[in-house]
CSV table of C-alpha atoms and ligand atoms in Angstrom, one decimal:
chain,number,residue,atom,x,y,z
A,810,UNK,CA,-5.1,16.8,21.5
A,811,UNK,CA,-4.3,14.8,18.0
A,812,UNK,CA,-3.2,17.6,15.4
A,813,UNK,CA,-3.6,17.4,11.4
A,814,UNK,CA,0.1,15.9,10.7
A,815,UNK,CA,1.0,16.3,6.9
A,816,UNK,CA,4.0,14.7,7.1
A,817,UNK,CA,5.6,13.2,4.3
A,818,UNK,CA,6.6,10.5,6.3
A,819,UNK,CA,7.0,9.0,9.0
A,820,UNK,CA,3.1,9.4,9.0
A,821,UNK,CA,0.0,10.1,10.5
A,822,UNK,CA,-1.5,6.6,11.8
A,823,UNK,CA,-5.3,5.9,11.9
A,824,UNK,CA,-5.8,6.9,15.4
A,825,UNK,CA,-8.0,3.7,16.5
A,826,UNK,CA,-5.3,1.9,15.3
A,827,UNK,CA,-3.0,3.6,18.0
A,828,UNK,CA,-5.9,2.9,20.6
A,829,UNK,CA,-5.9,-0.1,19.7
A,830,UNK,CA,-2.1,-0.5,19.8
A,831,UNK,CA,-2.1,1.5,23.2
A,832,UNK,CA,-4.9,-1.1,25.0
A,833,UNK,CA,-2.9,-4.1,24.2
A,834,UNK,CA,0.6,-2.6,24.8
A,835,UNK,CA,1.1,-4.5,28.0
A,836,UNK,CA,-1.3,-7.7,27.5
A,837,UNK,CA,-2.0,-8.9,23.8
A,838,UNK,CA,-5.0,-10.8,23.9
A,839,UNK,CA,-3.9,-12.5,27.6
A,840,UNK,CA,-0.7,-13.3,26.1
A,841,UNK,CA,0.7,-11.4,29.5
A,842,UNK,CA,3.0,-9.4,26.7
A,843,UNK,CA,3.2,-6.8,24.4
A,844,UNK,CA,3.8,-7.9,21.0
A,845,UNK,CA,7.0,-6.1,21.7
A,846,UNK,CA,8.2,-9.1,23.9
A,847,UNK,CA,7.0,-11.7,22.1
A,848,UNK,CA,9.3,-14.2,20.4
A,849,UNK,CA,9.0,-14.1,16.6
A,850,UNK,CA,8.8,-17.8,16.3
A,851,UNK,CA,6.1,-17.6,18.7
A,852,UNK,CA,2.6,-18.9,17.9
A,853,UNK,CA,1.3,-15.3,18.9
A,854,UNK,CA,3.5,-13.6,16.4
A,855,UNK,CA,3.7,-16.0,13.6
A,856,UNK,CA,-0.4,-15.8,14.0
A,857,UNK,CA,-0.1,-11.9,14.0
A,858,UNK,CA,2.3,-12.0,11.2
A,859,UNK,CA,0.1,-14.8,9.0
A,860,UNK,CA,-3.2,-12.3,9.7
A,861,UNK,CA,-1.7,-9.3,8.6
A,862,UNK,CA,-0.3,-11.1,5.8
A,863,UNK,CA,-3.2,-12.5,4.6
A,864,UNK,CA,-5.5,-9.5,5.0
A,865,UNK,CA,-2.7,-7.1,2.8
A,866,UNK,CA,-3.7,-10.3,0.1
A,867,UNK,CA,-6.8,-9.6,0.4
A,868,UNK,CA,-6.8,-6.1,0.3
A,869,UNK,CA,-4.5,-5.3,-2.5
A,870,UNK,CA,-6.1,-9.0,-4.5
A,871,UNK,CA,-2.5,-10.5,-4.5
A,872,UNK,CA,-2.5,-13.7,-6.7
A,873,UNK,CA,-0.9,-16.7,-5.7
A,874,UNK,CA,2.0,-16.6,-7.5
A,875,UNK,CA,3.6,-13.6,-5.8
A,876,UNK,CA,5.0,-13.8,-2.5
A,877,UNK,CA,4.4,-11.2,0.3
A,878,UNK,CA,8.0,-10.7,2.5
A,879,UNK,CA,8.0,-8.1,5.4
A,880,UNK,CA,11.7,-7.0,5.3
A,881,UNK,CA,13.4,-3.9,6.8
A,882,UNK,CA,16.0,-1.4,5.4
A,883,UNK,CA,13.4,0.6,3.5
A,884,UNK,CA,12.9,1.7,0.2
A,885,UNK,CA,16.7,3.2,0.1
A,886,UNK,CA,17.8,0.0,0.9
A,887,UNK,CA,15.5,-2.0,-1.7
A,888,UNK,CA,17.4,0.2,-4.3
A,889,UNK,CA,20.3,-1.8,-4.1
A,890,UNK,CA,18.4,-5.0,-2.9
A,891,UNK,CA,16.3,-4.8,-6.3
A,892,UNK,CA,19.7,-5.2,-8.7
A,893,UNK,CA,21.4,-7.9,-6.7
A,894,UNK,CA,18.1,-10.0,-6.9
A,895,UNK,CA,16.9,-9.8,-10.7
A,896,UNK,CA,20.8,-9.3,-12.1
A,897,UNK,CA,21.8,-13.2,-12.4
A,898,UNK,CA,21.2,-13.7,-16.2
A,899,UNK,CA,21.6,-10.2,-17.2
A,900,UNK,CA,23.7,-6.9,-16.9
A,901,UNK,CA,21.7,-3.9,-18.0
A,902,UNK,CA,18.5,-2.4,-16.1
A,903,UNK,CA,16.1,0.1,-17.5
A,904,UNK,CA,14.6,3.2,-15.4
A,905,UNK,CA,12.3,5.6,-15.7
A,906,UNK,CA,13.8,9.0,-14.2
A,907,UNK,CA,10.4,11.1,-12.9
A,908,UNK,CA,12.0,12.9,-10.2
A,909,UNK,CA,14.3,12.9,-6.5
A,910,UNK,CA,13.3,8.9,-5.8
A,911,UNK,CA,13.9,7.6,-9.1
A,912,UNK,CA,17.1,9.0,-9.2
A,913,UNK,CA,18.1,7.8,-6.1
A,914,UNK,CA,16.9,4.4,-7.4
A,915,UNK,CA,19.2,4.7,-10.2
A,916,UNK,CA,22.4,5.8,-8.4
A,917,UNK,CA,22.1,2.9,-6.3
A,918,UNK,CA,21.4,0.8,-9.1
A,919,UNK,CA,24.4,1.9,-10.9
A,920,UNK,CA,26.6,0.4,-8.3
A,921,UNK,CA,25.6,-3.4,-9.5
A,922,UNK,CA,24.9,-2.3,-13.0
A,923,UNK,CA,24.8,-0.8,-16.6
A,924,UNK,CA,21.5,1.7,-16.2
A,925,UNK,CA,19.8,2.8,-19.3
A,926,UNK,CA,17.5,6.0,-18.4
A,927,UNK,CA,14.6,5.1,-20.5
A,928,UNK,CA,13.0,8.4,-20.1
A,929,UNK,CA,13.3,11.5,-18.1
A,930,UNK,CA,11.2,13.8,-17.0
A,931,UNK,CA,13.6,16.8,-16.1
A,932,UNK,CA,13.3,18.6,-19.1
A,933,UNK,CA,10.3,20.0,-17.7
A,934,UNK,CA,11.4,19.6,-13.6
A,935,UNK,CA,10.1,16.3,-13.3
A,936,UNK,CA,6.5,17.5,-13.3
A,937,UNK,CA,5.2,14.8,-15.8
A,938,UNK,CA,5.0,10.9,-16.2
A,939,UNK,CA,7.2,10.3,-19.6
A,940,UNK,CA,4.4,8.7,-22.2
A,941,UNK,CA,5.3,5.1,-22.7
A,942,UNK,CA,5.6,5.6,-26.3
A,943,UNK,CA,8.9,8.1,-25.8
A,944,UNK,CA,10.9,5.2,-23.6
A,945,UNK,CA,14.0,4.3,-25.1
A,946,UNK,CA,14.2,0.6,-23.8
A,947,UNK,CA,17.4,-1.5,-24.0
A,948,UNK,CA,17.4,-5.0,-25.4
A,949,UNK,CA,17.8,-7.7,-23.0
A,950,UNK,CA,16.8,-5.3,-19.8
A,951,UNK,CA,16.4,-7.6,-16.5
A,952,UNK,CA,14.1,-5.1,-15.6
A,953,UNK,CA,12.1,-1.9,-16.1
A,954,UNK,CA,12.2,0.4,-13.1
A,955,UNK,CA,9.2,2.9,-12.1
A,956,UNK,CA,8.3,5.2,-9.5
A,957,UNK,CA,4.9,5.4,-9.5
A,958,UNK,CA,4.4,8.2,-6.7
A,959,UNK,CA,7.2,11.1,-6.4
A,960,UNK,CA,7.0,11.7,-3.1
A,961,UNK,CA,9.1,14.9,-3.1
A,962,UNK,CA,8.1,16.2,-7.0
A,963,UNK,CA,3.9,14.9,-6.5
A,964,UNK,CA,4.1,13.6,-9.8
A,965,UNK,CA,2.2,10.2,-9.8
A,966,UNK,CA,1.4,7.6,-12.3
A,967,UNK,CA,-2.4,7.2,-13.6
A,968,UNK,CA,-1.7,4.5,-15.9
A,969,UNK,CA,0.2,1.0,-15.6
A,970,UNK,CA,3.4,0.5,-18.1
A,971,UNK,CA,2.8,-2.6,-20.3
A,972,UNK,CA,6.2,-3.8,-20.2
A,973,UNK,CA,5.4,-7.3,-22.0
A,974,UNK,CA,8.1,-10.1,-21.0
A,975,UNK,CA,10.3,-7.7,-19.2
A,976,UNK,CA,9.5,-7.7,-15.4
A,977,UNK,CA,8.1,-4.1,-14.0
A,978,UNK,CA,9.7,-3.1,-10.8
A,979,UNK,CA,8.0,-0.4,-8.6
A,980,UNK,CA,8.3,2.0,-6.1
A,981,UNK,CA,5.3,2.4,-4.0
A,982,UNK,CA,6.4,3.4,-1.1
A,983,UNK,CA,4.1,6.4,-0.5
A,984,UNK,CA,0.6,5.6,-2.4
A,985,UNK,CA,0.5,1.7,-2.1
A,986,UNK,CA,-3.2,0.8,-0.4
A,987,UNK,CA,-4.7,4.0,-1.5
A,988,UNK,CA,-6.6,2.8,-4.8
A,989,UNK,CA,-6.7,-0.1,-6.1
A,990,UNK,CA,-3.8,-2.1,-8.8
A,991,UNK,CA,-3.5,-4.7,-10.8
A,992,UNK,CA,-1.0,-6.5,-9.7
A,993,UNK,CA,0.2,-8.7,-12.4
A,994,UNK,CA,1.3,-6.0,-14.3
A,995,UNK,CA,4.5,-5.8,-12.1
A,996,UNK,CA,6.9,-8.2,-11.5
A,997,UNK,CA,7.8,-6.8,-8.0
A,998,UNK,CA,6.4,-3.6,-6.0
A,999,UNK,CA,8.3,-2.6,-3.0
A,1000,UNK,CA,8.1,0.3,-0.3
A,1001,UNK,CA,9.1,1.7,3.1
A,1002,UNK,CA,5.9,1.1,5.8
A,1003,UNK,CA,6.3,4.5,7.0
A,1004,UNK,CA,3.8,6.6,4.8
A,1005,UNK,CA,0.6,4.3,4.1
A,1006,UNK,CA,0.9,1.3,6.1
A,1007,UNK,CA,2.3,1.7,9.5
A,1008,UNK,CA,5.4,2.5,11.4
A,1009,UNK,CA,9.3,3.0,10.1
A,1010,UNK,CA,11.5,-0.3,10.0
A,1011,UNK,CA,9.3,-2.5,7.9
A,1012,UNK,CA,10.0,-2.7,4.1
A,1013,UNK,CA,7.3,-4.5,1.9
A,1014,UNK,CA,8.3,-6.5,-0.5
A,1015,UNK,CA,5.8,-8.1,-3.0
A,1016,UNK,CA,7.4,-10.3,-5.9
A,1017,UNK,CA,6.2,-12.9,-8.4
A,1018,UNK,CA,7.6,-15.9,-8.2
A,1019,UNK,CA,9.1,-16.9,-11.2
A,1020,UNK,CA,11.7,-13.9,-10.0
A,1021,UNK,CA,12.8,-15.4,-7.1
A,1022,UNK,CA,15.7,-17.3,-8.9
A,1023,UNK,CA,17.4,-14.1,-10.4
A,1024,UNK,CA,19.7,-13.2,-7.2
A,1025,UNK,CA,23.3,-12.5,-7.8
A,1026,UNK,CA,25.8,-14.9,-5.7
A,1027,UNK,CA,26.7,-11.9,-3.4
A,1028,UNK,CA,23.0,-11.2,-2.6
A,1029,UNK,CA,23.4,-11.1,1.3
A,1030,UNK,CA,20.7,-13.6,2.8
A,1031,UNK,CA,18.9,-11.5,4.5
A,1032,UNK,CA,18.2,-9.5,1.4
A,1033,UNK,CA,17.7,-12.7,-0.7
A,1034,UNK,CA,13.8,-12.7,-1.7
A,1035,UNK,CA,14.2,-16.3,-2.4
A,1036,UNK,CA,15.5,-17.4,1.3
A,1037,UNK,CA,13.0,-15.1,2.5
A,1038,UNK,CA,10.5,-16.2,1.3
A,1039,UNK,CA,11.1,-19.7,2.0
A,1040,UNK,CA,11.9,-18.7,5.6
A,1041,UNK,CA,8.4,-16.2,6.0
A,1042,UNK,CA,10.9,-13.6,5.5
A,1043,UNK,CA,12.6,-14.3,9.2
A,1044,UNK,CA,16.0,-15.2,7.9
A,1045,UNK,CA,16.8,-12.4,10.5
A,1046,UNK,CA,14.3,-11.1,13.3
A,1047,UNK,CA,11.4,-9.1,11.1
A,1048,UNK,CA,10.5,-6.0,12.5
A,1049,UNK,CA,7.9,-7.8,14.7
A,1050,UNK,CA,6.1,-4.6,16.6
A,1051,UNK,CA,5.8,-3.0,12.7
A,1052,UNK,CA,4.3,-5.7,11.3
A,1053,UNK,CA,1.8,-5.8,13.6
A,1054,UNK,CA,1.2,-2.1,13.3
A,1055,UNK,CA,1.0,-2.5,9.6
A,1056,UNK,CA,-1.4,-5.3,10.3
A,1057,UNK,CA,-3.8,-3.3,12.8
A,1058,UNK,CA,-3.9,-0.6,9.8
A,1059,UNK,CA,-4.9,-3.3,7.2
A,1060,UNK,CA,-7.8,-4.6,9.6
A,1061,UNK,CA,-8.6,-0.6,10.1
A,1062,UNK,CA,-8.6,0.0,6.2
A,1063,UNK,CA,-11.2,-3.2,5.6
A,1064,UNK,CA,-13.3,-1.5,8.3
A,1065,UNK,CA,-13.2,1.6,6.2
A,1066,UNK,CA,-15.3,-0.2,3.3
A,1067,UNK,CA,-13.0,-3.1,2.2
A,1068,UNK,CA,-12.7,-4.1,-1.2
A,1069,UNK,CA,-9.6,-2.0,-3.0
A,1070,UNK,CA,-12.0,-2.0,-6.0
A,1071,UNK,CA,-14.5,0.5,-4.2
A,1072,UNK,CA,-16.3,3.3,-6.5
A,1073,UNK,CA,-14.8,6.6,-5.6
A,1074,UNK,CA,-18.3,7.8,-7.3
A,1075,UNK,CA,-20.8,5.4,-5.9
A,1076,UNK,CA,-20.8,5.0,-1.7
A,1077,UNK,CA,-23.2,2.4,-0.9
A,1078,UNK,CA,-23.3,0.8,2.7
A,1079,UNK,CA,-25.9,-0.8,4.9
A,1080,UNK,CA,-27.3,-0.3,8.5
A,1081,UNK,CA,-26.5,-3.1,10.8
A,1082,UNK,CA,-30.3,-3.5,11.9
A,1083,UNK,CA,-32.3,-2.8,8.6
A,1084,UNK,CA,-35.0,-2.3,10.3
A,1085,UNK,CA,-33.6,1.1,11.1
A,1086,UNK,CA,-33.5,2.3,7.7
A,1087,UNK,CA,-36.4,4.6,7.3
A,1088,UNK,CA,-34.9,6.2,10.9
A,1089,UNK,CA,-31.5,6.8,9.3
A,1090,UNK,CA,-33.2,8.0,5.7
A,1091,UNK,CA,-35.5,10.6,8.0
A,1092,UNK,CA,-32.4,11.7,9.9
A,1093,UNK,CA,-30.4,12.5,7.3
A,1094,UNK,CA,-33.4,14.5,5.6
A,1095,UNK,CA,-33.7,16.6,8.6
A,1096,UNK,CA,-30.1,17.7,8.4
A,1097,UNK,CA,-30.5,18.5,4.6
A,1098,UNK,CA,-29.5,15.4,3.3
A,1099,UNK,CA,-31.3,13.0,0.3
A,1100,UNK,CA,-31.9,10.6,-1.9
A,1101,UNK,CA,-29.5,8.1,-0.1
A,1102,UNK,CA,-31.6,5.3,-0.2
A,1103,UNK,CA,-29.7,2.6,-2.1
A,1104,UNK,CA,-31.0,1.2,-5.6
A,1105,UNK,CA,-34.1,-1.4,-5.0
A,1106,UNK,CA,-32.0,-3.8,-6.8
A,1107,UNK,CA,-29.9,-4.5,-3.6
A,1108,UNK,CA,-31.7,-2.1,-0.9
A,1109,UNK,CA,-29.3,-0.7,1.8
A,1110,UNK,CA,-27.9,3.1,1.3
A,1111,UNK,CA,-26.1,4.8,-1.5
A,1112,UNK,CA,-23.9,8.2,-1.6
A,1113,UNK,CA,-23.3,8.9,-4.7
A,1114,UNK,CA,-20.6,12.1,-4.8
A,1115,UNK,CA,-20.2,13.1,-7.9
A,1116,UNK,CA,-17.6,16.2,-8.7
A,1117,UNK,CA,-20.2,18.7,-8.0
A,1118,UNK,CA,-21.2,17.1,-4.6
A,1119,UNK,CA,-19.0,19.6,-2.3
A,1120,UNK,CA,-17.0,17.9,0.5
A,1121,UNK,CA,-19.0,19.7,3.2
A,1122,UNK,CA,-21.7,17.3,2.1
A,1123,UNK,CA,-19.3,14.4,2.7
A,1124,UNK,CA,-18.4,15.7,6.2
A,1125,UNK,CA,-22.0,16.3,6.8
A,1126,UNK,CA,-22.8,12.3,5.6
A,1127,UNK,CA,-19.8,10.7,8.0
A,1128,UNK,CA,-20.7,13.1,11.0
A,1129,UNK,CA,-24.3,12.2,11.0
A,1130,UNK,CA,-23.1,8.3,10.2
A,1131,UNK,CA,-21.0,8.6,13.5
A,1132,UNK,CA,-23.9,10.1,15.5
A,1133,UNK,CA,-26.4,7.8,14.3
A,1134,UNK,CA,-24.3,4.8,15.0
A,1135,UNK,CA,-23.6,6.3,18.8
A,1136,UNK,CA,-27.0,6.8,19.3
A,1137,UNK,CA,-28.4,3.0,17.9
A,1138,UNK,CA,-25.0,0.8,17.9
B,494,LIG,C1,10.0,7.7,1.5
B,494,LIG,C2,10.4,7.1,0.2
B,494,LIG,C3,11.5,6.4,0.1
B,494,LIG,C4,12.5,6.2,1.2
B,494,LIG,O1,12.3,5.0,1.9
B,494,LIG,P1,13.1,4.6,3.1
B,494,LIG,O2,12.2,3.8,3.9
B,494,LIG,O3,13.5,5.9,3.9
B,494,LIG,O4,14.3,3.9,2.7
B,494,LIG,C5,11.8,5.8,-1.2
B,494,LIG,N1,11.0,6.0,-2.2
B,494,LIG,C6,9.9,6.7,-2.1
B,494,LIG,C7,9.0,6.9,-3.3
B,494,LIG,C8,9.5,7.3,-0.9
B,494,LIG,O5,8.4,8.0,-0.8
């Protein structure tokens, strides 16, 4: 039996993506293998690798001009990896202490650099996002660094810095994919796979291109954005069996109603066979549920769950969904 993990990470996993993972363990898609064999140069894992690639893109609306590089060594390791990358031109880097992570960020960071604390939050234990109004910025910065989800304090950002011409660097690692951002507000977001998107070992690494020619000499290569991303980030061997993990939970998160932009107010969704409708509205009326008929502008169903709409009434929506699907699908 499956238990309710609330692990801080490594994670709980959407459990079709493990049955999914578990069928095609010995024989992906006839290949004979399991993605664990396969050679990364492979057509079966560069395919893999492009898919998952392309549907994180579309997922988290990634423009063009920012490349996507699965790496490994984690969000720890990215603390050091972030200073020899962006440090070419310039010797100072700004950060923005909000608890344990940032300041790990910056005592890695100090190691390559002059850091200038911006702002703290630990005059009140790191329970509060400093106001961008009190950071102390320094001139000529090569960066502003952010964590935008305290894993350890649960202090998380609700608003995006404007940092103007000075690139923002963030920490994601533990609420990337769960609402939606606007990514050109950041000059690079980076985190360890092991909370949101799928197993340890994989490090994402999303940066904008015009940032790619900032690496220090010593940058070792297979930490150099720039030669990763002109070598689809396999300088070295990726993580391969990660990647596809990761890339098995972006195809489950699409299936869970797409588009990162989705209402958190406004549910609508539509029956397969239309034709069905009036069965599914009559069901759910019988088991004390209405008005879910979607607007007569587009047809379809809508649940809207509004702060007084208890979460009972959710559970009671998605089990009768499940049923209704069983019994018609
Ligand atoms: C978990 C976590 C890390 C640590 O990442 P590793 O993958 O262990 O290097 C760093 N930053 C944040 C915000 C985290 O939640």
């Amino acid at each position: 039996m499956r238990i309710f993990n609330f692990s801080a990470g490594p994670a709980v996993l959407p459990e079709p993506v493990l049955r999914k993972a578990a069928a095609e363990m010995l024989d992906w898609h006839g290949s004979g293998m399991s993605v664990m064999e396969m050679s990364h140069r492979g057509k079966e894992f560069i395919g893999i690798a492009d898919k998952a690639q392309a549907d994180l893109r579309a997922l988290l609306a990634i423009p063009n001009n920012y490349k996507v590089l699965f790496l490994q060594g984690g969000a720890i390791a990215e603390n050091a990896i972030i200073p020899m990358n962006l440090l070419k031109a310039k010797s100072v880097a700004d950060y923005v202490n909000t608890g344990e992570w940032s300041k790990k960020s910056i005592k890695e960071a100090r190691k390559y650099c002059a850091v200038n604390v911006a702002a703290s939050a630990e005059d009140k234990h790191f329970t509060y996002v400093p106001p961008q109004e009190s950071w102390k910025l320094s001139k000529g910065a090569a960066y502003i660094h952010v964590c935008t989800n305290e894993t350890i304090g649960g202090v998380e950002y609700q608003w995006t810095p404007d940092t103007g011409d000075v690139p923002l660097i963030a920490d994601m690692s533990s609420h990337i994919l769960s609402r939606a951002i606007d990514i050109s507000h950041f000059g690079v977001i980076y985190g360890g796979a092991q909370k949101n998107v799928g197993p340890a070992g994989l490090t994402l690494v999303i940066v904008r291109d015009d940032l790619l020619d900032q690496a220090l000499p010593i940058t070792p290569s297979a930490f150099h954005w720039k030669e990763q991303a002109e070598a689809d980030s396999m300088v070295n061997t990726p993580a391969t069996y990660a990647i596809y993990i990761a890339g098995l939970v972006f195809e489950w998160l699409e299936d869970q109603g797409g588009k990162e932009d989705r209402s958190r107010m406004n549910v609508p969704f539509r029956l397969r066979d239309e034709s069905l409708d009036e069965a599914f509205l009559k069901g759910a009326k019988e088991r004390g549920m209405v008005q879910l008929k979607g607007h007569r502008a587009v047809g379809g169903m809508r649940a809207s769950i509004y702060n007084a709409m208890p979460v009972e009434g959710v559970r009671t929506l998605v089990e009768y969904m499940g049923e209704f699907e069983k019994r018609h699908g």
